[in-house]
mmCIF file of C-alpha atoms and ligand atoms in Angstrom:
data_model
loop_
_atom_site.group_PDB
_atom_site.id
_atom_site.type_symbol
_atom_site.label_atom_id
_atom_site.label_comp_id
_atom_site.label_asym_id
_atom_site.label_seq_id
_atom_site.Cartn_x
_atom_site.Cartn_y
_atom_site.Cartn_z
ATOM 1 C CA UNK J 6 -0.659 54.560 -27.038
ATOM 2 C CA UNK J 7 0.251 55.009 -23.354
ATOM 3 C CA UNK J 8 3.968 54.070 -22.386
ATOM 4 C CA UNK J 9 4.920 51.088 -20.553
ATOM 5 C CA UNK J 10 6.472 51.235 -17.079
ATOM 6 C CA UNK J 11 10.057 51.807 -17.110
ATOM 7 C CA UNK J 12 12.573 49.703 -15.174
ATOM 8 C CA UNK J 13 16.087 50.206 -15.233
ATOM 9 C CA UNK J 14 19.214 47.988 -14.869
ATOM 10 C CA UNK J 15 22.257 48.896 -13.541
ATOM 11 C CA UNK J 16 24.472 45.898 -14.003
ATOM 12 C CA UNK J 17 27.607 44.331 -15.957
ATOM 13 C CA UNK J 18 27.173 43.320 -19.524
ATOM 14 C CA UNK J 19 27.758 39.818 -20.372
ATOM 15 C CA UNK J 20 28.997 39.411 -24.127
ATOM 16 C CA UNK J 21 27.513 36.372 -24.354
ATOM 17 C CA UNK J 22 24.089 37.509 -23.805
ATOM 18 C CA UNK J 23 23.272 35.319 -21.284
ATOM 19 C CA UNK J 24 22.887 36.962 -17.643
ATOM 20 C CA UNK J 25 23.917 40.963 -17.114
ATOM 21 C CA UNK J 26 22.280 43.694 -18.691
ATOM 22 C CA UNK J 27 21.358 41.551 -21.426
ATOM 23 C CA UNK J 28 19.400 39.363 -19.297
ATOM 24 C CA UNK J 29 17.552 41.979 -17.550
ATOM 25 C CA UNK J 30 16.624 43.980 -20.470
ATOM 26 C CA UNK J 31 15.313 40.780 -22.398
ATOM 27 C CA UNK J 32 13.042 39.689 -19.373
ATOM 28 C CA UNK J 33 11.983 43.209 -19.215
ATOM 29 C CA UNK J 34 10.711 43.062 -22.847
ATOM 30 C CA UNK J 35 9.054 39.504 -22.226
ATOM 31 C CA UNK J 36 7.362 40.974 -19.265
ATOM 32 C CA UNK J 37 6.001 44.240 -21.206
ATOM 33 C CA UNK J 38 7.955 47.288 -19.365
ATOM 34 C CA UNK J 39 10.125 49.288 -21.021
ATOM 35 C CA UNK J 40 14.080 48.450 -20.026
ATOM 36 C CA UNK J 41 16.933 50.983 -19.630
ATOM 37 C CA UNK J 42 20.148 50.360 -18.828
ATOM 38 C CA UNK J 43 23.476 51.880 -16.876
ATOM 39 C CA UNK J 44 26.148 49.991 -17.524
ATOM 40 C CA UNK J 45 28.798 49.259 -14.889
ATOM 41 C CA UNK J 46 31.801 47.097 -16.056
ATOM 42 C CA UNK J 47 32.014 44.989 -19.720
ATOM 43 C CA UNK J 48 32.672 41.287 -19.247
ATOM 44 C CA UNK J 49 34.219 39.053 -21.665
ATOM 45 C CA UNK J 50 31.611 36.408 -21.209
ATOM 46 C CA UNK J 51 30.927 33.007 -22.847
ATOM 47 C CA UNK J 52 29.269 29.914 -22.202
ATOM 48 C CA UNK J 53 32.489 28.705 -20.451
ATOM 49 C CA UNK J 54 33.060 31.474 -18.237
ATOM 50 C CA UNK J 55 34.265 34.971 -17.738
ATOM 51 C CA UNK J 56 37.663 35.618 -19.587
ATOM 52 C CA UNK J 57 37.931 39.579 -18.368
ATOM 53 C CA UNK J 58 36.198 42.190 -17.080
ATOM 54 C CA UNK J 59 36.673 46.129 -16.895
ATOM 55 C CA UNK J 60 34.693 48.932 -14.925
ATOM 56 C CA UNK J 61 33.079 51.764 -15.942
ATOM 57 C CA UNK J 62 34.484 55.279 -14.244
ATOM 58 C CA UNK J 63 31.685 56.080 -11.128
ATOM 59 C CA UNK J 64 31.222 59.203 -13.348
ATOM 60 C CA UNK J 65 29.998 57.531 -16.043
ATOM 61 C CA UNK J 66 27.592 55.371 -14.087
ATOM 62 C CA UNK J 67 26.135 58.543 -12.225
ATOM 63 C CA UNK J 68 25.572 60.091 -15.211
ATOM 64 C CA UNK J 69 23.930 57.602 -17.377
ATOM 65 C CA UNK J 70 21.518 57.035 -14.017
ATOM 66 C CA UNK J 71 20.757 60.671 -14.037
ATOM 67 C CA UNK J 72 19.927 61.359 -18.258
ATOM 68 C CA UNK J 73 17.560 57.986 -17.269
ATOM 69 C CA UNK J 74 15.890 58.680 -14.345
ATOM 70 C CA UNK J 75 16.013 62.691 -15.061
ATOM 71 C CA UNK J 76 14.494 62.906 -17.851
ATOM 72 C CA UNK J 77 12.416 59.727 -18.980
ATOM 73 C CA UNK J 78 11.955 58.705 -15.215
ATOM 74 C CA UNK J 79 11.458 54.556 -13.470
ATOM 75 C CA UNK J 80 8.975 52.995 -11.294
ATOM 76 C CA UNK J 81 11.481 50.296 -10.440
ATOM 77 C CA UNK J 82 15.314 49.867 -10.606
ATOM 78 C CA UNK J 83 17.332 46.734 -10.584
ATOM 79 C CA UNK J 84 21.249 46.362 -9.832
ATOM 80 C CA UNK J 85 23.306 43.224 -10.189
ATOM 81 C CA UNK J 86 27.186 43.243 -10.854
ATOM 82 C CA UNK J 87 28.638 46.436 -9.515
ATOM 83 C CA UNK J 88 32.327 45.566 -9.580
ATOM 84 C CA UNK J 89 34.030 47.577 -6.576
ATOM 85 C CA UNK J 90 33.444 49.285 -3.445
ATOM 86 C CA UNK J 91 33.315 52.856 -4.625
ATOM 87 C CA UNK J 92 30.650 51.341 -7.803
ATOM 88 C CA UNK J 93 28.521 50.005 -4.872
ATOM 89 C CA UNK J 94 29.011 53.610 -2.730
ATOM 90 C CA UNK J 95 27.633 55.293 -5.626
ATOM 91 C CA UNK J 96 24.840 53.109 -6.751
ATOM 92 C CA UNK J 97 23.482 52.964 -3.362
ATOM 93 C CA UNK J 98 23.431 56.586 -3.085
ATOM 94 C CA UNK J 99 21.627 57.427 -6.117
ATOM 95 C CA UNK J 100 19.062 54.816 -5.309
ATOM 96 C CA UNK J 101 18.551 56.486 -2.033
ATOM 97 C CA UNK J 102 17.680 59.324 -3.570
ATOM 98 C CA UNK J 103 14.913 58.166 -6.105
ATOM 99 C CA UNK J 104 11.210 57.653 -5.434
ATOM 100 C CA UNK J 105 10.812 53.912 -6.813
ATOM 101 C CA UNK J 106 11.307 50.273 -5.534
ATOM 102 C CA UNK J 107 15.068 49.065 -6.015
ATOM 103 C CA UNK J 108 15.849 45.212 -6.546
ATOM 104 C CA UNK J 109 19.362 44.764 -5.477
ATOM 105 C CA UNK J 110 20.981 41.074 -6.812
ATOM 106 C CA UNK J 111 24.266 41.248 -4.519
ATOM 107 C CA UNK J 112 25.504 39.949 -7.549
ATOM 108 C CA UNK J 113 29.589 38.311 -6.491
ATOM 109 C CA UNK J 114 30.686 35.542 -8.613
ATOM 110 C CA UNK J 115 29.258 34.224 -11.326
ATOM 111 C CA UNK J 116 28.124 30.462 -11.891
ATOM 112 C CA UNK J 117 31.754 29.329 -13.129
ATOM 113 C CA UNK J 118 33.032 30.842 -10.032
ATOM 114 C CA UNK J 119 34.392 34.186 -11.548
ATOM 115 C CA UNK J 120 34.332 37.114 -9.467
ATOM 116 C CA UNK J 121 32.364 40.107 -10.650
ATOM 117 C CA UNK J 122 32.875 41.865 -7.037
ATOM 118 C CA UNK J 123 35.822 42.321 -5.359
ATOM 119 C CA UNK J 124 36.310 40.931 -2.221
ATOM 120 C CA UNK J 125 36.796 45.096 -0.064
ATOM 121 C CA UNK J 126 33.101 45.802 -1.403
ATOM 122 C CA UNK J 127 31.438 43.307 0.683
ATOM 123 C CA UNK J 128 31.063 45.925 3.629
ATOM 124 C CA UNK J 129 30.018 48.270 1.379
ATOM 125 C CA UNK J 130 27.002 45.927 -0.210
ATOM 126 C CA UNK J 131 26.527 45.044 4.049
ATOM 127 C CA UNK J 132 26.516 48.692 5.310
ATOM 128 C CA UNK J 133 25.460 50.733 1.988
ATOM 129 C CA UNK J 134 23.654 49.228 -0.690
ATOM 130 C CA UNK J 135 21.364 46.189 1.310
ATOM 131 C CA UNK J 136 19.785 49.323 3.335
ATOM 132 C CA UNK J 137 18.075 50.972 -0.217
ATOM 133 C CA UNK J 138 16.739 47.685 -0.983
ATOM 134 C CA UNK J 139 12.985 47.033 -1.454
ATOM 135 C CA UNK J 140 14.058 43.707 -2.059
ATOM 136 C CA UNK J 141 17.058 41.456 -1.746
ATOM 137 C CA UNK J 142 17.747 38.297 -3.941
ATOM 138 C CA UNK J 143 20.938 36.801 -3.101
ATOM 139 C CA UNK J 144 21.752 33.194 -3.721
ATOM 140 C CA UNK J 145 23.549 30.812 -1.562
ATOM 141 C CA UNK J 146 27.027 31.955 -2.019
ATOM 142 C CA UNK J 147 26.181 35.578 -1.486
ATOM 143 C CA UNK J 148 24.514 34.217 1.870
ATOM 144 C CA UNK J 149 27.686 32.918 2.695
ATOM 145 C CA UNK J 150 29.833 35.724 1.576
ATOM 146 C CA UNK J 151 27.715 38.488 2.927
ATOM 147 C CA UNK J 152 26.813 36.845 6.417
ATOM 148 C CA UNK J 153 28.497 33.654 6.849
ATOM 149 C CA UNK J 154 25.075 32.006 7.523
ATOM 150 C CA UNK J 155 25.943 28.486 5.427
ATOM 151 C CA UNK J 156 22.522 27.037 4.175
ATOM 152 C CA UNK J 157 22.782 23.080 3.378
ATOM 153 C CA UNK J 158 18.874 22.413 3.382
ATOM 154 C CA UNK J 159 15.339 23.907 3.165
ATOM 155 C CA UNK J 160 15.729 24.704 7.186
ATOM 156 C CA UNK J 161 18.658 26.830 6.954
ATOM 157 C CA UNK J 162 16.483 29.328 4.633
ATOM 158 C CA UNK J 163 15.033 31.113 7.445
ATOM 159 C CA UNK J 164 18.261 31.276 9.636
ATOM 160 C CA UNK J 165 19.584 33.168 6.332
ATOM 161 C CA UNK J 166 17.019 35.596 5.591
ATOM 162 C CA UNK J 167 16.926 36.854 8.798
ATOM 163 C CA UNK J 168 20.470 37.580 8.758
ATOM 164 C CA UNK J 169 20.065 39.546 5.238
ATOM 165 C CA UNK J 170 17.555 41.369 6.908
ATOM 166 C CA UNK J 171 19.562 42.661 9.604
ATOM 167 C CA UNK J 172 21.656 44.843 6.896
ATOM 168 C CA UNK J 173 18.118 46.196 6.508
ATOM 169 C CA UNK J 174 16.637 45.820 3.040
ATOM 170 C CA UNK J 175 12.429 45.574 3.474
ATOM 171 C CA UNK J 176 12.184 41.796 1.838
ATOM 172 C CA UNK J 177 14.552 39.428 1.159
ATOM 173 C CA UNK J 178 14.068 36.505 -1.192
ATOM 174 C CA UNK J 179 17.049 33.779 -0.258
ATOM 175 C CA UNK J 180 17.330 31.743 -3.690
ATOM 176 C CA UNK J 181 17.557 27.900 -2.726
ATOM 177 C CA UNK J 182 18.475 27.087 -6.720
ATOM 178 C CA UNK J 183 21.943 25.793 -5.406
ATOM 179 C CA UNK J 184 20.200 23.440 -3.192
ATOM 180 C CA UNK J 185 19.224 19.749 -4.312
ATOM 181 C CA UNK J 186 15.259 18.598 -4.710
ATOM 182 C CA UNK J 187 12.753 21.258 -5.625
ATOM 183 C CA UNK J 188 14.002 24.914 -6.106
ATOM 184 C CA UNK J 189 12.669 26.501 -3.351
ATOM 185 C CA UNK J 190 12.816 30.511 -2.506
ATOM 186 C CA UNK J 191 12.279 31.727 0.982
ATOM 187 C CA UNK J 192 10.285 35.933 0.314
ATOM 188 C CA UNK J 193 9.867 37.184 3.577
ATOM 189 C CA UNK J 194 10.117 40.902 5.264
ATOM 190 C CA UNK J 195 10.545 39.091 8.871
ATOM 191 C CA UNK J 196 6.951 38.893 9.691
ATOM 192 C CA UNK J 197 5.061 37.139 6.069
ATOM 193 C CA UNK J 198 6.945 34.399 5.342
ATOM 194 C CA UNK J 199 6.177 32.900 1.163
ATOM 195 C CA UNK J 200 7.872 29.846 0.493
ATOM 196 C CA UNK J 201 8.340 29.463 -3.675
ATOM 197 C CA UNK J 202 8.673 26.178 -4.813
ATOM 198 C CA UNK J 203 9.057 25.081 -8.424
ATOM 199 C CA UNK J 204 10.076 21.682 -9.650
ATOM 200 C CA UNK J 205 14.231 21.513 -10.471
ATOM 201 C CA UNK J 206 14.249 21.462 -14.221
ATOM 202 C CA UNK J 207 17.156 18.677 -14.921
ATOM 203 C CA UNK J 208 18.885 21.374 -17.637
ATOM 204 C CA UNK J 209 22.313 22.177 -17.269
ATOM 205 C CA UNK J 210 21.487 25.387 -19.298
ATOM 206 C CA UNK J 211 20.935 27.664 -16.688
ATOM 207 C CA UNK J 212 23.177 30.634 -17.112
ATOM 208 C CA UNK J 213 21.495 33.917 -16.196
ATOM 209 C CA UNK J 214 18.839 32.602 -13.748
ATOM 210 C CA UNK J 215 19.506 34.957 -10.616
ATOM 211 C CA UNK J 216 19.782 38.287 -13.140
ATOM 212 C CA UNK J 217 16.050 37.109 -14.746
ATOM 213 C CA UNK J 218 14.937 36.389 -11.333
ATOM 214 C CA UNK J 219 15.683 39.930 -10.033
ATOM 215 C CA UNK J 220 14.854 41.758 -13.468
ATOM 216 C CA UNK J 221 11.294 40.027 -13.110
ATOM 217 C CA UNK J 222 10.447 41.588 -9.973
ATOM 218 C CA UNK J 223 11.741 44.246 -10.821
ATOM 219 C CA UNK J 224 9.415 44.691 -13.718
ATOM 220 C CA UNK J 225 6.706 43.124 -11.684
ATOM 221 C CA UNK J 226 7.111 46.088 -8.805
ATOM 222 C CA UNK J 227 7.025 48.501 -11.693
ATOM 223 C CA UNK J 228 3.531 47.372 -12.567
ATOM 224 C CA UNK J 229 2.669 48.248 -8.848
ATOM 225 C CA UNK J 230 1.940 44.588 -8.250
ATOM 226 C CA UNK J 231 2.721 44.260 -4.541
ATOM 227 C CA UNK J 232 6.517 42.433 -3.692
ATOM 228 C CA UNK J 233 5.110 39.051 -2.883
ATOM 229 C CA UNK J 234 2.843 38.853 -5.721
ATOM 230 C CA UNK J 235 5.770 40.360 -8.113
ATOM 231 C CA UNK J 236 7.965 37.660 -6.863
ATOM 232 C CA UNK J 237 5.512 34.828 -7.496
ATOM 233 C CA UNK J 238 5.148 35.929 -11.134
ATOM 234 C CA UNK J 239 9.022 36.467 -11.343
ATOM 235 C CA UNK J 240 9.157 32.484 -10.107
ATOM 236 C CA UNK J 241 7.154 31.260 -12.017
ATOM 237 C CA UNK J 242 8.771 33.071 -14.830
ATOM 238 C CA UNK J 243 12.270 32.006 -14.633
ATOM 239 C CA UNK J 244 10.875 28.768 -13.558
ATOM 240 C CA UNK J 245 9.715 28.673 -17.709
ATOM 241 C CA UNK J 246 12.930 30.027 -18.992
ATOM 242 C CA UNK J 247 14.948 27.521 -17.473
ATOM 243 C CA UNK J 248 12.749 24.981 -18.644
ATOM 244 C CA UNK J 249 13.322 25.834 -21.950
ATOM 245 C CA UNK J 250 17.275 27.045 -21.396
ATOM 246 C CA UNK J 251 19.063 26.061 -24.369
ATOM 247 C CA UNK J 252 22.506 24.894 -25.366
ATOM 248 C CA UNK J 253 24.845 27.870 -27.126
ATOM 249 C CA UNK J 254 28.906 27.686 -26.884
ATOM 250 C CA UNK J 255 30.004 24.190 -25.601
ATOM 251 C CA UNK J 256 29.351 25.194 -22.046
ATOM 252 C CA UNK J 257 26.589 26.596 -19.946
ATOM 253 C CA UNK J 258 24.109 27.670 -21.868
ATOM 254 C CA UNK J 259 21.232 30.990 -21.212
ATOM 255 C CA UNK J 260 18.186 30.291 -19.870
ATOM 256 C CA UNK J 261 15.405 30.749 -22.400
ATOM 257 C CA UNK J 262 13.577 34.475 -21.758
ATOM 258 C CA UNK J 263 11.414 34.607 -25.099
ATOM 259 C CA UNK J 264 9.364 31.210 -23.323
ATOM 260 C CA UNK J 265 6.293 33.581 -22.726
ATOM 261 C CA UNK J 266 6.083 34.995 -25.679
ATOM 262 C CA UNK J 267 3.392 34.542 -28.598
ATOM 263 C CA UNK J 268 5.965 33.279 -30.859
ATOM 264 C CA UNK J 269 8.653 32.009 -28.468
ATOM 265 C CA UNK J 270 12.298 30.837 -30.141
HETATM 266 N N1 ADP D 302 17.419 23.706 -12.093
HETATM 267 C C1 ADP D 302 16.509 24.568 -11.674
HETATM 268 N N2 ADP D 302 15.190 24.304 -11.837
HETATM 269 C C2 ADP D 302 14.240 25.186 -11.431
HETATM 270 N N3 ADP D 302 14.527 26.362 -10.824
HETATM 271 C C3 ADP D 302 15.829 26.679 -10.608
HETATM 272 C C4 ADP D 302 16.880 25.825 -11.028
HETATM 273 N N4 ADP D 302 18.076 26.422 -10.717
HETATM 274 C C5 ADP D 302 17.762 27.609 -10.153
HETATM 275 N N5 ADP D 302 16.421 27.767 -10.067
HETATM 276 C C6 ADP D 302 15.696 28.952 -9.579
HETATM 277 O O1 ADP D 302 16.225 30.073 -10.303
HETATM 278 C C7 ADP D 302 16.208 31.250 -9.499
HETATM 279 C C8 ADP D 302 17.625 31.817 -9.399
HETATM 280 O O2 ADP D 302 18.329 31.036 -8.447
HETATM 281 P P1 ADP D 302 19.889 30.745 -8.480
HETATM 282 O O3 ADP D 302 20.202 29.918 -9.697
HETATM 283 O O4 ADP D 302 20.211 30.154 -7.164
HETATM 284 O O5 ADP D 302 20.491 32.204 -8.665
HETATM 285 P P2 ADP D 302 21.948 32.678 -9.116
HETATM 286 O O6 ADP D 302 21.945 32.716 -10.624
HETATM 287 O O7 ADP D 302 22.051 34.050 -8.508
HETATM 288 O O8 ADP D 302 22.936 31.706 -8.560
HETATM 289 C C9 ADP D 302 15.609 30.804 -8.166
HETATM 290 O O9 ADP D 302 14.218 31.035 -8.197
HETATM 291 C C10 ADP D 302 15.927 29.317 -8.114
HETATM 292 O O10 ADP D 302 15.079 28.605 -7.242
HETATM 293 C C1 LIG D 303 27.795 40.714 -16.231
HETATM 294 C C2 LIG D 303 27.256 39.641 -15.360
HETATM 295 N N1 LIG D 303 26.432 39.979 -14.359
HETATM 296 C C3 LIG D 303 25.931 39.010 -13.539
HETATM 297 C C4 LIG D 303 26.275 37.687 -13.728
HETATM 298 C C5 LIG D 303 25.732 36.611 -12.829
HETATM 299 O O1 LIG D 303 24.548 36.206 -13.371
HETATM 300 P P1 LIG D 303 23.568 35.109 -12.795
HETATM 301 O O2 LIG D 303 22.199 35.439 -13.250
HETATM 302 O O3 LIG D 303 23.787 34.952 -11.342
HETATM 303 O O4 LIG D 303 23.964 33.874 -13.629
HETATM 304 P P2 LIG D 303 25.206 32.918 -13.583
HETATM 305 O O5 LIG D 303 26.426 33.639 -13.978
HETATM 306 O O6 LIG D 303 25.238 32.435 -12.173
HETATM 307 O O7 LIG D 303 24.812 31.889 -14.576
HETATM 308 C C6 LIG D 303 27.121 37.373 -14.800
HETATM 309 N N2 LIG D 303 27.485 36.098 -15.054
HETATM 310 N N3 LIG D 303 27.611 38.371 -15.596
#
């Protein structure tokens, strides 16, 4: 049996099991590549919120990147929460020097309004990290935070991506899930434009959605699907999962990534 592409995650973990490295390995099994993981901080993580978090050493993140992507090797790599400046520094320089796609979630507070970046790495996500990205997902608070383009409607998405793009990743897809209406995603590398629209599921359970977002196309790239057809599948397939999120805790509940599966939960 040939081996499935491998994608790897370099993210946070989320105890809860809900968005992080959790959530990006379990879309990566529903979307049939093998996932690997570098972990870069542990949250305490429930339905309610994140009650602490602690980094990794930059040490130990270089060197679980390097037994991965030395020995068993990727064909696309994803990063979401990556803590602190020097994390970022680091991360972006060992995805600069690897021959596959990178999918970089500018990942900076989660969706009870914890912080999972600290406020001195935002020039180094600007001026380091957005420059190795095949593709950009950030949602509309990382718009904000990263260029202080504000989007309020559907015709602010294009004002936004362009100023993502600046920083110089090839694509950028500007999330519009924080919007009201239909969840609509602006994919464009400054010359295609592909607006994603998906009905708003009415379910409050929507913890994890921008990790499985990012950790689809990643997967997607990995299957050498070109980016805008990767991010059409990766809509469509979060779109499922938080159709089906479910309640867990008495807060916030994960978005459902098993949806696609022959014998879903
Ligand atoms: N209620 C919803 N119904 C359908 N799609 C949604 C909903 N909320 C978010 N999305 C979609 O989920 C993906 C992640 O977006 P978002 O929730 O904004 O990311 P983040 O978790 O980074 O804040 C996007 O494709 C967005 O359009
Ligand atoms: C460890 C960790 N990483 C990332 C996030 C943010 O995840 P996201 O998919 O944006 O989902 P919400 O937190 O917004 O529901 C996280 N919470 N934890």
């Amino acid at each position: 049996m040939s081996a499935p592409p491998r994608v790897l995650t370099v993210a946070g973990s989320d105890s809860g099991g809900g968005a992080g490295i959790q959530a990006d390995l379990k879309t990566m099994l529903a979307l049939g590549v093998h996932g690997m993981s570098v972990l870069t901080a542990v949250t305490a993580q429930n339905s309610l919120g994140v009650q602490g978090a602690w980094e990794l050493p930059v040490e130990a993140v270089r060197a679980q990147y390097r037994s991965v992507v030395d020995d068993i090797g990727v064909q696309a790599v994803k990063t979401g929460m990556l803590s602190s400046a020097e994390l970022v520094e680091a991360v972006a320089d060992l995805i600069a020097g690897t021959d596959a796609p990178a999918v970089v979630d500018p990942v900076g507070v989660s969706k009870h309004g914890d912080p999972l970046l600290a406020a001195s790495a935002l020039d180094s996500v600007r001026t380091r990290l957005l420059p190795v990205a095949t593709v950009a997902t950030p949602n509309l608070d990382e718009v904000a935070q990263l260029t202080g383009v504000r989007v309020e409607a559907e015709d602010d998405l294009r004002r936004a991506a362009r100023a993502v793009l600046e920083f110089g990743p090839r694509w950028v897809v500007i999330k519009g899930g924080h919007l009201s209406g239909d969840a609509v995603d602006l994919l464009t590398d400054g010359s295609e434009e592909h607006w994603l629209r998906a009905p708003r599921h009415d379910n409050r359970h929507t913890h994890g959605t921008g990790c499985t977002l990012a950790s689809a196309i990643a997967s997607e790239l990995a299957k050498d699907h070109p980016v805008p057809e990767a991010v059409k599948t990766a809509k469509s397939y979060v779109t499922g999962a938080i159709a089906s999120g479910f309640a867990l805790g008495t807060g916030i509940g994960p978005v459902n990534h098993a949806w696609n599966l022959p014998r879903p939960r």
